[in-house]
mmCIF file of C-alpha atoms in Angstrom:
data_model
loop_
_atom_site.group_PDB
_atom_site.id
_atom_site.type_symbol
_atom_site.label_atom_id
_atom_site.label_comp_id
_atom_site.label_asym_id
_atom_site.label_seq_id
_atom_site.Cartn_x
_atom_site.Cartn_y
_atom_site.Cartn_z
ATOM 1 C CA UNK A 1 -10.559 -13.721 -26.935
ATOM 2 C CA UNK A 2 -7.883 -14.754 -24.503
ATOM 3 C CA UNK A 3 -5.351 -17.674 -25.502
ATOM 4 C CA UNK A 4 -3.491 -17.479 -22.070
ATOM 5 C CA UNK A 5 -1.325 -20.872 -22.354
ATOM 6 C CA UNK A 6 -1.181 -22.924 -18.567
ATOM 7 C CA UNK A 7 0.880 -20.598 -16.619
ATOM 8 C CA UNK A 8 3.447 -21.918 -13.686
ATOM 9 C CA UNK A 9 6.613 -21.104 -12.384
ATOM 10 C CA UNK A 10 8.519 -20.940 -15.225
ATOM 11 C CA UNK A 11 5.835 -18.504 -17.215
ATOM 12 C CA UNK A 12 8.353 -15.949 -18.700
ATOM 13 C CA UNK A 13 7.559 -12.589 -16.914
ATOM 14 C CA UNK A 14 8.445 -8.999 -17.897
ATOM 15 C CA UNK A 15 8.188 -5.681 -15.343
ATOM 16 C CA UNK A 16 7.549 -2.795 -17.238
ATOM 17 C CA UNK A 17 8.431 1.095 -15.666
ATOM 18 C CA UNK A 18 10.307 -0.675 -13.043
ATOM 19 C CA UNK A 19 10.988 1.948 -10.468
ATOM 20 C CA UNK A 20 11.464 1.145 -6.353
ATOM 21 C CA UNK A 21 7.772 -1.115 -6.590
ATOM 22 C CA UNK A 22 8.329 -2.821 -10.277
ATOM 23 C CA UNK A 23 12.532 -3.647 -9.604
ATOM 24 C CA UNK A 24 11.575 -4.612 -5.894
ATOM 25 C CA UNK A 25 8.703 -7.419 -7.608
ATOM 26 C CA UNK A 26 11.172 -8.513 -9.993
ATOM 27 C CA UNK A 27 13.698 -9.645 -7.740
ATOM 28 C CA UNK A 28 11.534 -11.004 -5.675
ATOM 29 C CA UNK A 29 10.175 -12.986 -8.569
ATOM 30 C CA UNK A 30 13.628 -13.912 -8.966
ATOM 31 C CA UNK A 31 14.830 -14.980 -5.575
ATOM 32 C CA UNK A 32 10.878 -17.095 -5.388
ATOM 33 C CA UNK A 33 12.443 -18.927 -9.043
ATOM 34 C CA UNK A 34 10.484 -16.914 -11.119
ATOM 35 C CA UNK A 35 11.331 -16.780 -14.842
ATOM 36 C CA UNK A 36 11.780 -13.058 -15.345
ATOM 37 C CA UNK A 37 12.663 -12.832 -18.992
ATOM 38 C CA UNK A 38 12.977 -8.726 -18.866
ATOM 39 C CA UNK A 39 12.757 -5.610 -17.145
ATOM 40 C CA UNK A 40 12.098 -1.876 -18.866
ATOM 41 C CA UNK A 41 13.257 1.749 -17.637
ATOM 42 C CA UNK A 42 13.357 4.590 -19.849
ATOM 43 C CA UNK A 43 15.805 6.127 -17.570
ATOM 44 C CA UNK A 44 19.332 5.052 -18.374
ATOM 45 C CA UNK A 45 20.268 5.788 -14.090
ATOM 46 C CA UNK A 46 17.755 3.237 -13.681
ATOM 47 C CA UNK A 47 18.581 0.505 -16.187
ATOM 48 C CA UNK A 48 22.327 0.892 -14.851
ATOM 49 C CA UNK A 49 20.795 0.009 -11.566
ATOM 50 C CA UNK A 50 18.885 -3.067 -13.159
ATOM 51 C CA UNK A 51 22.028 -4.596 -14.958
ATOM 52 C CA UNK A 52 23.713 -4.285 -11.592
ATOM 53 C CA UNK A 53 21.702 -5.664 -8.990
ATOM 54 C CA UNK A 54 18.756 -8.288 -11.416
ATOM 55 C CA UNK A 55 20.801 -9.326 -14.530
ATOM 56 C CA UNK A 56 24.431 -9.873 -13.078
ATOM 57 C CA UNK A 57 22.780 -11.880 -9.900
ATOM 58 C CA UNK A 58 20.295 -13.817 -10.978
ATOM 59 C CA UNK A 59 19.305 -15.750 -14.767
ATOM 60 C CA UNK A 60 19.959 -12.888 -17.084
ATOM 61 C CA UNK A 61 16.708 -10.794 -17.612
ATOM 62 C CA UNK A 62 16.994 -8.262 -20.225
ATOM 63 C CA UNK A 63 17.602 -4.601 -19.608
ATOM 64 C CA UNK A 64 15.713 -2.637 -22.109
ATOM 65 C CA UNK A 65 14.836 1.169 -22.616
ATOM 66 C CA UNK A 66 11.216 -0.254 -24.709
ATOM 67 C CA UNK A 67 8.772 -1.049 -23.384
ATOM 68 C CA UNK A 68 7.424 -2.988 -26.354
ATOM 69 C CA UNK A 69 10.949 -4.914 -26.642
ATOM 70 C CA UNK A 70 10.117 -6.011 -22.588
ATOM 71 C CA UNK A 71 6.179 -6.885 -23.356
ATOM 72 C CA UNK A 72 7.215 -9.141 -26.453
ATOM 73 C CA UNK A 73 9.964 -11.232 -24.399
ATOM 74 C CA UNK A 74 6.739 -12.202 -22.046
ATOM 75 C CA UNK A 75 3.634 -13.814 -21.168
ATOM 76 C CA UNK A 76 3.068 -12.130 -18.099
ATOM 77 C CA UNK A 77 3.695 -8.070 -18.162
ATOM 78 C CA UNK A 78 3.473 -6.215 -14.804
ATOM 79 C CA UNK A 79 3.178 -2.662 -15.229
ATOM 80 C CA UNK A 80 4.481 -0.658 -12.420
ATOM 81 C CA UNK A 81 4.385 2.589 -13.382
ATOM 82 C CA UNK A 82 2.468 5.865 -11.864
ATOM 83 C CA UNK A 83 -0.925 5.416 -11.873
ATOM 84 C CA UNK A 84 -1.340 8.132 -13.888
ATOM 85 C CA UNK A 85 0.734 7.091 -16.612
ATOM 86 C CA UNK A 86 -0.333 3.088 -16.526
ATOM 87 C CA UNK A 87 -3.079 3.488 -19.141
ATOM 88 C CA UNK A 88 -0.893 5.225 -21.358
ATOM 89 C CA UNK A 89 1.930 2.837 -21.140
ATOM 90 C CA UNK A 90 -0.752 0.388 -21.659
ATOM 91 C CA UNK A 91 -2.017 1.831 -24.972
ATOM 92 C CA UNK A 92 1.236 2.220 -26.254
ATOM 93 C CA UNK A 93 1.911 -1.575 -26.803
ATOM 94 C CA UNK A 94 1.100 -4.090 -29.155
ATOM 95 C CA UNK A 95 -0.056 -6.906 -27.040
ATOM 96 C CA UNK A 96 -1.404 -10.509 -27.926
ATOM 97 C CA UNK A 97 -3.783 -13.050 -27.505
ATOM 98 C CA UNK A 98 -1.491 -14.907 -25.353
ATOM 99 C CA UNK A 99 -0.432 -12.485 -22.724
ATOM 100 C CA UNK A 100 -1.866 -11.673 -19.454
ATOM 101 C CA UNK A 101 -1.069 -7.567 -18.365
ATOM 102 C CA UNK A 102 -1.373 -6.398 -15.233
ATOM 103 C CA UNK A 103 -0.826 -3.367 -13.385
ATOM 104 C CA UNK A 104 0.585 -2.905 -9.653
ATOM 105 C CA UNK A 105 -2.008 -0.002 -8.644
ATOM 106 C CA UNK A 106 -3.795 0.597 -5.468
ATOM 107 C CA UNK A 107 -6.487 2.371 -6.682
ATOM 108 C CA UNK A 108 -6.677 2.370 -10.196
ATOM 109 C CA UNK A 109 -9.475 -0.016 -12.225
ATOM 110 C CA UNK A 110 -8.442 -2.492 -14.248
ATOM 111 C CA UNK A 111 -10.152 -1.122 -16.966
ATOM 112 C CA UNK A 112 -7.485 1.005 -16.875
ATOM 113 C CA UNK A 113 -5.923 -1.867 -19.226
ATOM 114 C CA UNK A 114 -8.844 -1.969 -21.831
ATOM 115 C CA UNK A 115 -6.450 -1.448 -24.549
ATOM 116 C CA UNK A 116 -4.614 -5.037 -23.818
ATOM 117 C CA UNK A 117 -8.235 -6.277 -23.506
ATOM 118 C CA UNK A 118 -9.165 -5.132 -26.960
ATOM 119 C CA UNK A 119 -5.841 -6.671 -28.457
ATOM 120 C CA UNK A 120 -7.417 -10.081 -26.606
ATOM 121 C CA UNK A 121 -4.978 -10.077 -23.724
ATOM 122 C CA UNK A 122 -6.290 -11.065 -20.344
ATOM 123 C CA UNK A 123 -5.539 -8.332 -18.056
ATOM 124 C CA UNK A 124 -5.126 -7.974 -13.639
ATOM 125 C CA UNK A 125 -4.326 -6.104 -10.833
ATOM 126 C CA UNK A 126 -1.551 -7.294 -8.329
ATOM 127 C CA UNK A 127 -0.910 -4.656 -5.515
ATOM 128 C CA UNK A 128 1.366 -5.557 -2.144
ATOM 129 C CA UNK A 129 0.161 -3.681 0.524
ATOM 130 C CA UNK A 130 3.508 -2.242 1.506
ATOM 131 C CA UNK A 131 5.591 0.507 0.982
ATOM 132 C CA UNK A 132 8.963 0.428 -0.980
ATOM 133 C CA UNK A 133 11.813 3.292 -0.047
ATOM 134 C CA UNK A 134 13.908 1.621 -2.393
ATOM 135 C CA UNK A 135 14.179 -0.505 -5.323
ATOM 136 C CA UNK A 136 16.098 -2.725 -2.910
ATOM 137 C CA UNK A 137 13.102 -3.763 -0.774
ATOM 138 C CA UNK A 138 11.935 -7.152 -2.147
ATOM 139 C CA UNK A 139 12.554 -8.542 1.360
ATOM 140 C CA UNK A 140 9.714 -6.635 2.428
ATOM 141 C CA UNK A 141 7.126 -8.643 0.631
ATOM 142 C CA UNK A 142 7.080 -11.179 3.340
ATOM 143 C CA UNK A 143 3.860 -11.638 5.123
ATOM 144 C CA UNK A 144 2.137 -8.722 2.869
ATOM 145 C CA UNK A 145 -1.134 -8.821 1.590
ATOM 146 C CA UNK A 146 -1.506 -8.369 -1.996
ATOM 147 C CA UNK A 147 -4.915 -7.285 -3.549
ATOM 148 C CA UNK A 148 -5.502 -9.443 -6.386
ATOM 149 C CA UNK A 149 -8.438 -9.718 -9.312
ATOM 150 C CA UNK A 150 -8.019 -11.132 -12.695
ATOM 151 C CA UNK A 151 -10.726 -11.545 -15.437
ATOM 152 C CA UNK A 152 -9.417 -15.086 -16.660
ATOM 153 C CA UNK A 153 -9.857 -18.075 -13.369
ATOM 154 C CA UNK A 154 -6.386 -19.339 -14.728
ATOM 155 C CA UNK A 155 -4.740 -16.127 -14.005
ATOM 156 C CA UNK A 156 -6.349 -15.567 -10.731
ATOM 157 C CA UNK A 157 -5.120 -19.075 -9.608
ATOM 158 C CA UNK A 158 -1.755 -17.789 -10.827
ATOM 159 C CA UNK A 159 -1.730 -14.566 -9.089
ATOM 160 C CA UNK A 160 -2.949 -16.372 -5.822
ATOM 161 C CA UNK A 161 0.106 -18.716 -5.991
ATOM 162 C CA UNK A 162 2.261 -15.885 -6.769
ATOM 163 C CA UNK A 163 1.538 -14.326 -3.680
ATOM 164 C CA UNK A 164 2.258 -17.205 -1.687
ATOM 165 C CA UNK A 165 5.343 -17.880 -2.929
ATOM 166 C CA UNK A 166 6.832 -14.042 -2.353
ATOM 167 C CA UNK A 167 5.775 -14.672 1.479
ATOM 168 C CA UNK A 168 2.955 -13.055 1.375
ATOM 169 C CA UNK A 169 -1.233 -14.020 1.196
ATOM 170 C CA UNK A 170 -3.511 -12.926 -1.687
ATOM 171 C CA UNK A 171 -7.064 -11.086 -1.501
ATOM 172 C CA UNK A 172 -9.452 -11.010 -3.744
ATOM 173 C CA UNK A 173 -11.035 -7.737 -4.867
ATOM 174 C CA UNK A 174 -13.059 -6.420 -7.315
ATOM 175 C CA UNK A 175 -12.556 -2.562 -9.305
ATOM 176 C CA UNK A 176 -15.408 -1.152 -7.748
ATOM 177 C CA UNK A 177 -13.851 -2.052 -4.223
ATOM 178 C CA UNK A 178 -10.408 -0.463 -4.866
ATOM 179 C CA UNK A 179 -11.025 3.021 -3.856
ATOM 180 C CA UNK A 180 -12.031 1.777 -0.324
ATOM 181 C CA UNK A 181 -9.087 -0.860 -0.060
ATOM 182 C CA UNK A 182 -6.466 2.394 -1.069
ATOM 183 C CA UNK A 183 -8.108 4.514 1.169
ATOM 184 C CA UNK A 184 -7.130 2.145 4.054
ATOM 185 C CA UNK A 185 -3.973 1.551 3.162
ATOM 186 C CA UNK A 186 -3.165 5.301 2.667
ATOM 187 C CA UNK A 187 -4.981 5.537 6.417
ATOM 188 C CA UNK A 188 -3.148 3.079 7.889
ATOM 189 C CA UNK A 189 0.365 4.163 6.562
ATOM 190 C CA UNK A 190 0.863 7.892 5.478
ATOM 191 C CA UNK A 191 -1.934 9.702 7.320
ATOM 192 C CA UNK A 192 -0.498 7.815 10.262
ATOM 193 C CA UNK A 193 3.002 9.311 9.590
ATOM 194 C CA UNK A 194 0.895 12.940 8.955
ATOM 195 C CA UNK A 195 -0.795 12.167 12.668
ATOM 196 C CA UNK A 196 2.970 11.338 14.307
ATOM 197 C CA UNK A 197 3.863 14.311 12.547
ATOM 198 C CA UNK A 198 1.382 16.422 14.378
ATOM 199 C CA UNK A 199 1.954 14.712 17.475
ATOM 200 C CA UNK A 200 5.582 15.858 17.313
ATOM 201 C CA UNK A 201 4.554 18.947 16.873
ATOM 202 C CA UNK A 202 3.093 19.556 19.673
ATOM 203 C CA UNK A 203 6.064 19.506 21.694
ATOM 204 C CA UNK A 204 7.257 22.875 20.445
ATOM 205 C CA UNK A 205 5.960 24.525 22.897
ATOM 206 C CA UNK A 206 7.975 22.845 25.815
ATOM 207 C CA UNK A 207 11.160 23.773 23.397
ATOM 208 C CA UNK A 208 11.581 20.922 21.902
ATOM 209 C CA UNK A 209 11.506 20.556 17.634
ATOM 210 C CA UNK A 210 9.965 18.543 15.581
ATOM 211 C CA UNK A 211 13.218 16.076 14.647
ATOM 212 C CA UNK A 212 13.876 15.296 18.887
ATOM 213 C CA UNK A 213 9.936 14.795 19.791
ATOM 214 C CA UNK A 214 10.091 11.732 17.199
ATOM 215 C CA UNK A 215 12.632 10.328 18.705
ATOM 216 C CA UNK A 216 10.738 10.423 21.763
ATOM 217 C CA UNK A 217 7.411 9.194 20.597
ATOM 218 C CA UNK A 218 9.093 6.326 18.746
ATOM 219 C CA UNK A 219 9.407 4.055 21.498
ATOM 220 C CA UNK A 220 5.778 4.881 22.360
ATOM 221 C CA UNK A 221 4.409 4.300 18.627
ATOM 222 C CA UNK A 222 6.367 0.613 18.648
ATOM 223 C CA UNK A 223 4.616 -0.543 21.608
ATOM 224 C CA UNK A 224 1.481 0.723 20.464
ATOM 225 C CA UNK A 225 2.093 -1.207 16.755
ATOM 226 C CA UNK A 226 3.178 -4.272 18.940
ATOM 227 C CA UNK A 227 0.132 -4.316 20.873
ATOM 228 C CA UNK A 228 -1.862 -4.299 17.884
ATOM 229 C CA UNK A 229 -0.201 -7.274 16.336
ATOM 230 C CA UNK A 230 -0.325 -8.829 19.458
ATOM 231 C CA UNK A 231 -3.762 -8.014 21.206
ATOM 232 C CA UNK A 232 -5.717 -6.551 18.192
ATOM 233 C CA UNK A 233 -8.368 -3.830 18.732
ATOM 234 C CA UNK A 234 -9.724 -2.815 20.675
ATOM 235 C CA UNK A 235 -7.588 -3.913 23.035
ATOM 236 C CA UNK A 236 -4.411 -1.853 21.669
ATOM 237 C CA UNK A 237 -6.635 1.300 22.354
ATOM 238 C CA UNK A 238 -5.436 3.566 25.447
ATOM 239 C CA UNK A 239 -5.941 6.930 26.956
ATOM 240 C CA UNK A 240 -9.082 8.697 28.114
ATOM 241 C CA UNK A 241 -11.398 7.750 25.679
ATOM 242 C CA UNK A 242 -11.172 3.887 26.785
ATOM 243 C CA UNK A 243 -11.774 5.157 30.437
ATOM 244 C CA UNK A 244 -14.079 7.708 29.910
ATOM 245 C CA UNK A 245 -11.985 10.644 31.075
ATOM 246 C CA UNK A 246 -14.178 13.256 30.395
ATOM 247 C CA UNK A 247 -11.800 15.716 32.419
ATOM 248 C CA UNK A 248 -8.987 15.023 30.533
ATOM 249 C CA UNK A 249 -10.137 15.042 27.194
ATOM 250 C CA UNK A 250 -11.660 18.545 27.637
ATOM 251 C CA UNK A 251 -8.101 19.567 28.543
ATOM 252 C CA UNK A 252 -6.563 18.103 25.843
ATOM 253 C CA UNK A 253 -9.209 19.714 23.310
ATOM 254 C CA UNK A 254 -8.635 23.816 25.034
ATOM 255 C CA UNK A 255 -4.949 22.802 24.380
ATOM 256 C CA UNK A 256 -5.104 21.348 20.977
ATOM 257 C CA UNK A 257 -7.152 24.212 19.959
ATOM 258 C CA UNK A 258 -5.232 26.709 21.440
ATOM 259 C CA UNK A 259 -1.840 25.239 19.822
ATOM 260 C CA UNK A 260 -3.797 25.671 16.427
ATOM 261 C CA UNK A 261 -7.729 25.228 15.420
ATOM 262 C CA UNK A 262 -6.340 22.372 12.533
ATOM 263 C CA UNK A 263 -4.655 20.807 15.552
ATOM 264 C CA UNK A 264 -7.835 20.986 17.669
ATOM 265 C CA UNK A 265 -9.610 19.976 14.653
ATOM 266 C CA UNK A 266 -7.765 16.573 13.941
ATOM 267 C CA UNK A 267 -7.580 15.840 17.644
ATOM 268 C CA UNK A 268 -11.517 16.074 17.692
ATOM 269 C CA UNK A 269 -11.857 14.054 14.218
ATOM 270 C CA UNK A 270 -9.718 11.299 14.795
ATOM 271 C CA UNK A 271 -11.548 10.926 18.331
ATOM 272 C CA UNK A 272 -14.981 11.131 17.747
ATOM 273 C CA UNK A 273 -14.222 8.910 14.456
ATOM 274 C CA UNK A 274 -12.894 5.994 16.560
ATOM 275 C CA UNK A 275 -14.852 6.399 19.763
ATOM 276 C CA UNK A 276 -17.120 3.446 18.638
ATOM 277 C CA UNK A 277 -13.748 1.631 19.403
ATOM 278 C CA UNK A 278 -12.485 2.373 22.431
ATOM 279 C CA UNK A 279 -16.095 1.275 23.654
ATOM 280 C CA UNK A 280 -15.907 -1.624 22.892
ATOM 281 C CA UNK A 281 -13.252 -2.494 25.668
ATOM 282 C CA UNK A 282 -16.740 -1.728 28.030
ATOM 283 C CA UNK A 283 -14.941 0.469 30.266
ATOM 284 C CA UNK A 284 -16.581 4.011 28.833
ATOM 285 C CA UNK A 285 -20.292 4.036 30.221
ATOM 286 C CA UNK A 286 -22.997 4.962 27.709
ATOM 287 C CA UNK A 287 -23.218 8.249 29.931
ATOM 288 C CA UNK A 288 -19.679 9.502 29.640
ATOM 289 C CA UNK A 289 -19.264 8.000 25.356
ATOM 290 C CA UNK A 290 -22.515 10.954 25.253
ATOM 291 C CA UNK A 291 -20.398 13.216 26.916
ATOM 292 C CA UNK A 292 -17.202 12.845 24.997
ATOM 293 C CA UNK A 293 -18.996 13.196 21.802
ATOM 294 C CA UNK A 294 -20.701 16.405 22.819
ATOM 295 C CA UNK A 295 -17.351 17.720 23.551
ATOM 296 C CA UNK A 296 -16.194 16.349 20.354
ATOM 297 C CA UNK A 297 -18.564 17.059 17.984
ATOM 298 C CA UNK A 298 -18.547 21.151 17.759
ATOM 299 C CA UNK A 299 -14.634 20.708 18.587
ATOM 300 C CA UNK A 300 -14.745 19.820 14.577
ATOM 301 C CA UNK A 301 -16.706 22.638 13.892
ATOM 302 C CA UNK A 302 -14.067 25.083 15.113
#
């Protein structure tokens, strides 16, 4: 059974496996007066890095290759590994009674940490809903969401403060929710770079590559971003589907298809999958939403 002393600011923290997600916590932990007692890499690039931009700027953590040397310095252990190698980290260390672990994972259960449960360690999730292009990017925490869900109320509480205090405002969700959570996140953030993608594709047949037609449809994808934060949906939604257009919509489907039937395919897909949207704005009669979907509907087929 858990011992987890009262935890607070100055609960001594370790990152374990921290590549561009664990360094980018840590420092943030850092700049929000955090106690981070130590931070692991088994890469010695990587611990370079660490020594360089945590321990020479901030209170000192340790730099260590072990993971076992990080998790024994701490009372809190993040684990930001791959998902696919968390549980395995996991079962690799000794852990205590006194120690809440926690993993940084999207998707992954939290039974993923069963072996720090059996050792009588509380155990956590703690995922910012953000990306991180570099271990540099602990200034992107601010206003983030971060999916929280602890098996100890203490550590919840903890987690939920945590949050706060890196700029950012906790959720609470359970294991058997995190598939659907990821899922939206990965919709909202690399399918929608795979959909600009294919919209920049599209321009090679007026001559014009890949590389140049993002440049143009940046502009276009900002505004469209900016009306969401600003007007929400479905208001942000535009184009034919909000008006009804049947006319135009067939056009665009003869031309989608005929650029290539996966491009016809994810035009239809994405459409028919958000119609229910764009009517909601009330401009797209019941008659014409019918009509759209029947030109939708064996456009997926194709």
């Amino acid at each position: 059974m858990s011992v987890l002393p009262g935890l607070n600011r100055q609960t001594s923290i370790t990152v374990i496996a921290a590549g561009r997600l664990g360094s980018s916590i840590a420092g943030a932990m850092l700049k929000a007066g955090y106690s981070v007692a130590a931070v692991s890499n088994r890469r010695a690039d990587r611990r370079e890095w660490l020594s360089v931009n945590l321990a020479r700027h901030h209170s000192g953590p340790v730099i260590t290759e072990k993971a076992q040397t990080a998790a024994d310095l701490a009372t809190v252990v993040f684990i930001t590994g791959p998902d696919s190698a968390i549980e395995e980290i996991c079962a690799g260390i000794k852990w205590r009674d006194d120690q809440a672990v926690l993993h940084c994972a999207g998707v992954l259960p939290v039974s993923a940490l069963d072996s720090a449960l059996a050792h009588g360690a509380s155990t956590g999730g703690f995922h910012p809903l953000q990306t991180f292009p570099s271990p540099e990017s602990s200034d992107r925490l601010k206003d983030v969401s971060f999916a929280i869900e602890a098996d100890n109320s203490d550590l919840l509480h903890w987690l939920k403060v945590l949050a706060t205090n890196l700029g950012g405002s906790p959720v609470e969700i359970e294991s058997g929710q995190r598939a659907a959570y990821h899922a939206s996140a990965v919709m909202a953030c690399g399918l929608v770079a795979g959909l600009v993608g294919l919209a920049a594709e599209m321009w090679e047949p007026l001559g014009v590559d890949r590389a140049e037609a993002l440049k143009r449809l940046i502009p276009l994808i900002r505004s469209t971003v900016d009306s969401l934060d600003e007007q929400g949906l479905p208001l942000a939604i535009t184009g034919p589907f909000v008006r009804g257009d049947v006319d135009t919509v067939e056009s665009h489907l003869e031309t989608t298809n005929r650029i290539s039937p996966e491009m016809g395919r994810a035009y239809a897909a994405l459409a028919l999958a958000s119609l229910h949207i764009a009517r909601e704005q009330g401009g797209l009669s019941d008659e014409n939403f019918e009509r759209i979907k029947s030109l939708l509907s064996p456009a997926i087929q194709r």
